[in-house]
Short mmCIF file of C-alpha atoms and ligand atoms in Angstrom, two decimals:
data_model
loop_
_atom_site.label_atom_id
_atom_site.label_comp_id
_atom_site.label_asym_id
_atom_site.label_seq_id
_atom_site.Cartn_x
_atom_site.Cartn_y
_atom_site.Cartn_z
CA MET X 1 83.24 75.61 98.14
CA THR X 2 83.30 76.10 101.89
CA LYS X 3 85.54 73.70 103.76
CA GLY X 4 85.18 72.12 107.18
CA PHE X 5 85.78 74.19 110.29
CA ASP X 6 88.73 74.18 112.61
CA ALA X 7 86.40 73.12 115.39
CA SER X 8 87.25 72.05 118.92
CA PHE X 9 85.28 71.26 122.06
CA LEU X 10 85.07 74.26 124.38
CA THR X 11 82.81 73.34 127.28
CA GLY X 12 79.70 71.47 128.35
CA ALA X 13 77.12 73.39 130.39
CA ARG X 14 74.25 72.11 132.51
CA SER X 15 73.11 75.52 133.63
CA ALA X 16 73.36 79.13 132.49
CA THR X 17 76.17 79.84 134.96
CA GLN X 18 78.35 77.41 133.00
CA PHE X 19 77.82 79.05 129.60
CA PRO X 20 80.99 80.55 128.12
CA ASP X 21 81.23 84.35 127.85
CA ASP X 22 78.41 85.77 125.76
CA VAL X 23 80.66 87.51 123.22
CA GLY X 24 81.06 87.18 119.47
CA ARG X 25 78.67 85.03 117.47
CA GLU X 26 77.27 81.53 117.81
CA VAL X 27 74.87 79.24 115.99
CA ALA X 28 72.84 76.65 117.92
CA ILE X 29 71.80 73.25 116.63
CA ALA X 30 68.73 71.59 118.13
CA GLY X 31 66.82 68.46 117.27
CA ARG X 32 64.83 65.54 118.50
CA SER X 33 66.90 62.64 119.85
CA ASN X 34 67.95 60.40 116.98
CA SER X 35 67.09 63.06 114.38
CA GLY X 36 70.69 63.06 113.14
CA LYS X 37 71.84 66.19 115.01
CA SER X 38 75.28 64.84 115.95
CA SER X 39 75.85 63.39 112.48
CA SER X 40 74.91 66.77 111.00
CA ILE X 41 77.32 68.66 113.27
CA ASN X 42 80.10 66.27 112.33
CA ALA X 43 79.30 66.53 108.60
CA LEU X 44 79.10 70.34 108.76
CA THR X 45 82.35 70.77 110.66
CA GLY X 46 84.18 68.04 108.78
CA ARG X 47 85.16 66.48 112.11
CA ALA X 48 84.05 62.87 112.17
CA ARG X 49 83.65 62.52 115.94
CA LEU X 50 83.26 66.09 117.20
CA ALA X 51 79.71 65.58 118.45
CA ARG X 52 79.13 62.13 119.86
CA THR X 53 76.57 60.16 117.93
CA SER X 54 74.86 58.14 120.57
CA LYS X 55 73.30 54.73 120.58
CA THR X 56 71.36 55.82 123.66
CA PRO X 57 69.06 58.65 122.61
CA GLY X 58 68.54 61.31 125.23
CA ARG X 59 71.82 60.66 126.99
CA THR X 60 73.45 63.99 126.27
CA ARG X 61 72.06 66.44 128.79
CA GLU X 62 74.61 69.17 128.41
CA ILE X 63 74.70 72.14 126.11
CA ASN X 64 78.00 71.57 124.32
CA PHE X 65 79.89 74.56 122.99
CA PHE X 66 82.39 74.10 120.16
CA ARG X 67 84.84 76.79 119.19
CA VAL X 68 85.05 77.38 115.42
CA GLY X 69 87.16 80.55 115.37
CA ASP X 70 87.80 83.65 117.45
CA ASP X 71 84.64 84.24 119.47
CA ARG X 72 82.73 81.97 117.06
CA ARG X 73 80.88 78.95 118.38
CA ILE X 74 78.60 76.12 117.34
CA VAL X 75 76.29 75.11 120.17
CA ASP X 76 74.96 71.58 120.41
CA LEU X 77 71.69 71.78 122.36
CA PRO X 78 70.47 68.64 124.15
CA GLY X 79 68.24 66.37 122.10
CA TYR X 80 64.59 66.31 123.09
CA GLY X 81 61.54 64.13 122.72
CA TYR X 82 62.95 60.96 124.19
CA ALA X 83 60.07 59.25 125.99
CA ARG X 84 62.14 57.54 128.68
CA VAL X 85 63.53 60.78 130.12
CA PRO X 86 61.89 61.51 133.50
CA VAL X 87 59.46 64.44 133.59
CA ASP X 88 61.47 66.55 136.07
CA MET X 89 64.57 66.25 133.88
CA ARG X 90 62.53 67.28 130.84
CA GLU X 91 61.33 70.32 132.75
CA GLN X 92 64.90 71.19 133.71
CA TRP X 93 65.99 71.04 130.05
CA ARG X 94 63.10 73.18 129.05
CA THR X 95 64.02 75.81 131.61
CA VAL X 96 67.71 75.85 130.61
CA LEU X 97 66.92 75.93 126.89
CA GLU X 98 64.30 78.61 127.17
CA ARG X 99 66.68 80.71 129.22
CA TYR X 100 69.42 80.16 126.64
CA PHE X 101 67.19 81.49 123.82
CA ARG X 102 65.91 84.37 125.91
CA THR X 103 69.23 85.65 127.20
CA ARG X 104 71.97 84.67 124.77
CA ARG X 105 73.01 87.80 122.93
CA SER X 106 75.65 86.12 120.75
CA LEU X 107 73.07 83.69 119.30
CA ARG X 108 72.81 84.50 115.58
CA GLY X 109 71.07 81.49 114.12
CA LEU X 110 69.30 78.23 114.91
CA ILE X 111 69.53 75.01 112.94
CA VAL X 112 66.90 72.37 113.74
CA THR X 113 67.50 68.83 112.56
CA VAL X 114 64.27 67.04 111.66
CA ASP X 115 64.04 63.47 110.38
CA SER X 116 62.55 63.80 106.88
CA ARG X 117 60.29 60.84 107.56
CA ARG X 118 58.78 62.39 110.70
CA GLY X 119 58.31 66.02 109.76
CA ILE X 120 58.26 68.97 112.13
CA GLY X 121 56.91 67.97 115.52
CA GLU X 122 55.62 69.89 118.50
CA LEU X 123 59.01 70.30 120.20
CA ASP X 124 60.69 71.35 116.95
CA ALA X 125 58.03 74.03 116.67
CA VAL X 126 58.74 75.11 120.26
CA MET X 127 62.44 75.60 119.35
CA LEU X 128 61.54 77.56 116.22
CA GLY X 129 59.11 79.63 118.28
CA TRP X 130 61.75 80.50 120.89
CA ALA X 131 64.18 81.53 118.14
CA ALA X 132 61.52 83.67 116.47
CA ALA X 133 60.63 85.30 119.80
CA ALA X 134 64.31 86.17 120.28
CA GLY X 135 64.54 87.56 116.73
CA VAL X 136 66.99 84.78 115.78
CA PRO X 137 66.72 83.40 112.23
CA ALA X 138 66.37 79.63 111.79
CA CYS X 139 66.68 76.92 109.20
CA VAL X 140 65.65 73.27 109.19
CA LEU X 141 67.83 70.40 108.06
CA ALA X 142 65.54 67.69 106.71
CA THR X 143 67.84 64.82 107.69
CA LYS X 144 68.09 61.22 106.49
CA ALA X 145 66.77 62.28 103.09
CA ASP X 146 68.57 59.21 101.70
CA LYS X 147 65.92 57.05 103.39
CA LEU X 148 63.23 58.45 101.11
CA SER X 149 62.78 58.37 97.35
CA ARG X 150 63.56 61.66 95.62
CA SER X 151 59.91 62.54 95.15
CA ALA X 152 59.01 61.59 98.73
CA ALA X 153 61.95 63.65 100.02
CA ARG X 154 60.78 66.67 98.04
CA ALA X 155 57.22 66.24 99.30
CA ALA X 156 58.57 66.03 102.87
CA GLN X 157 60.59 69.19 102.28
CA ARG X 158 57.50 71.03 101.05
CA SER X 159 55.36 70.04 104.01
CA MET X 160 58.15 70.97 106.43
CA ALA X 161 58.53 74.33 104.70
CA ALA X 162 54.80 74.92 105.11
CA ALA X 163 55.03 74.06 108.82
CA ALA X 164 58.18 76.11 109.43
CA GLY X 165 56.95 79.26 107.71
CA PRO X 166 58.27 81.39 104.86
CA SER X 167 61.34 82.82 106.63
CA THR X 168 62.75 79.42 107.60
CA PRO X 169 64.53 77.57 104.77
CA VAL X 170 64.30 73.77 104.74
CA ILE X 171 67.41 72.06 103.39
CA LEU X 172 67.23 68.44 102.30
CA PHE X 173 70.13 66.76 104.09
CA SER X 174 71.91 63.43 104.24
CA ALA X 175 75.12 62.97 106.20
CA PRO X 176 76.21 59.71 104.50
CA ARG X 177 75.25 60.89 100.99
CA ARG X 178 76.68 64.34 101.71
CA LEU X 179 73.52 65.97 100.47
CA GLY X 180 72.77 69.56 101.51
CA ILE X 181 76.08 70.02 103.30
CA GLU X 182 77.20 72.94 101.12
CA ALA X 183 73.90 74.78 101.50
CA ALA X 184 73.88 74.24 105.25
CA ARG X 185 77.50 75.37 105.59
CA GLU X 186 76.76 78.51 103.64
CA GLN X 187 73.93 79.36 106.01
CA LEU X 188 76.08 78.56 109.03
CA CYS X 189 78.99 80.69 107.75
CA ALA X 190 76.69 83.60 106.94
CA TRP X 191 75.38 83.60 110.51
CA LEU X 192 78.82 83.12 112.07
CA ASN X 193 80.47 85.77 109.92
CA GLY X 194 77.77 88.34 110.23
CA HIS X 195 76.39 88.47 106.70
CA ASP X 196 72.87 88.65 108.03
CA ALA X 197 70.38 88.18 105.27
P1 GDP R 201 71.13 62.57 117.29
O1 GDP R 201 70.63 61.72 118.43
O2 GDP R 201 70.08 63.50 116.81
O3 GDP R 201 72.43 63.25 117.56
O4 GDP R 201 71.33 61.57 116.05
P2 GDP R 201 72.64 60.85 115.51
O5 GDP R 201 73.44 61.77 114.68
O6 GDP R 201 73.31 60.14 116.65
O7 GDP R 201 71.97 59.82 114.50
C1 GDP R 201 71.00 58.87 114.94
C2 GDP R 201 71.07 57.67 114.01
O8 GDP R 201 70.67 58.06 112.70
C3 GDP R 201 72.46 57.07 113.88
O9 GDP R 201 72.32 55.68 113.76
C4 GDP R 201 72.98 57.69 112.59
O10 GDP R 201 73.94 56.88 111.94
C5 GDP R 201 71.71 57.79 111.76
N1 GDP R 201 71.77 58.93 110.81
C6 GDP R 201 72.04 60.21 111.08
N2 GDP R 201 71.98 60.98 109.98
C7 GDP R 201 71.66 60.15 108.96
C8 GDP R 201 71.43 60.33 107.54
O11 GDP R 201 71.51 61.45 106.99
N3 GDP R 201 71.10 59.22 106.83
C9 GDP R 201 70.99 57.99 107.41
N4 GDP R 201 70.65 56.96 106.63
N5 GDP R 201 71.19 57.78 108.71
C10 GDP R 201 71.53 58.84 109.49
#
């Protein structure tokens, strides 16, 4: 069994000039606001309050870099899809995120958190598309699976898998029930340690 990570906050960046050195390997985690991204990061790292779970969706505007070993990082990308965020700020995020995917050489994998009850939305597909364009493999965490019955969760997983495409695994996930954590950690470790599939 894989254990939690020795993870610590490295830096928060609002623009590309603030990104840490592009060396080693990193895995980015993206997701709609309130999709359970922070809870997933905390469950995966085994650090209860590493990523701030927020009562105010859309508040975190920075790209947060966490160190999980020598030149190994987990990157918490800003949540998207929050209606009350002004248009110019949304555009700014889009520019910074797109640039991150286009230029970041150490990026080895993308995890997208998607609420199992919502399915893959337009902005999730944009993230997956940017990763694919950069040749970066991706997986989807189908979060909050505990809010669905087993059969409904499996149906949600199947429709997400169809939307995400054959090379993107969809892992049923629940932070409080600790479902899917092992599978997600295995994927994360493989990307961080260089066992590219
Ligand atoms: P973020 O905005 O994507 O970072 O989402 P958060 O991690 O802050 O979670 C948003 C809300 O969903 C919080 O109230 C969490 O407690 C809740 N949540 C997150 N993951 C799960 C899950 O797997 N199951 C359940 N039932 N609730 C969850």
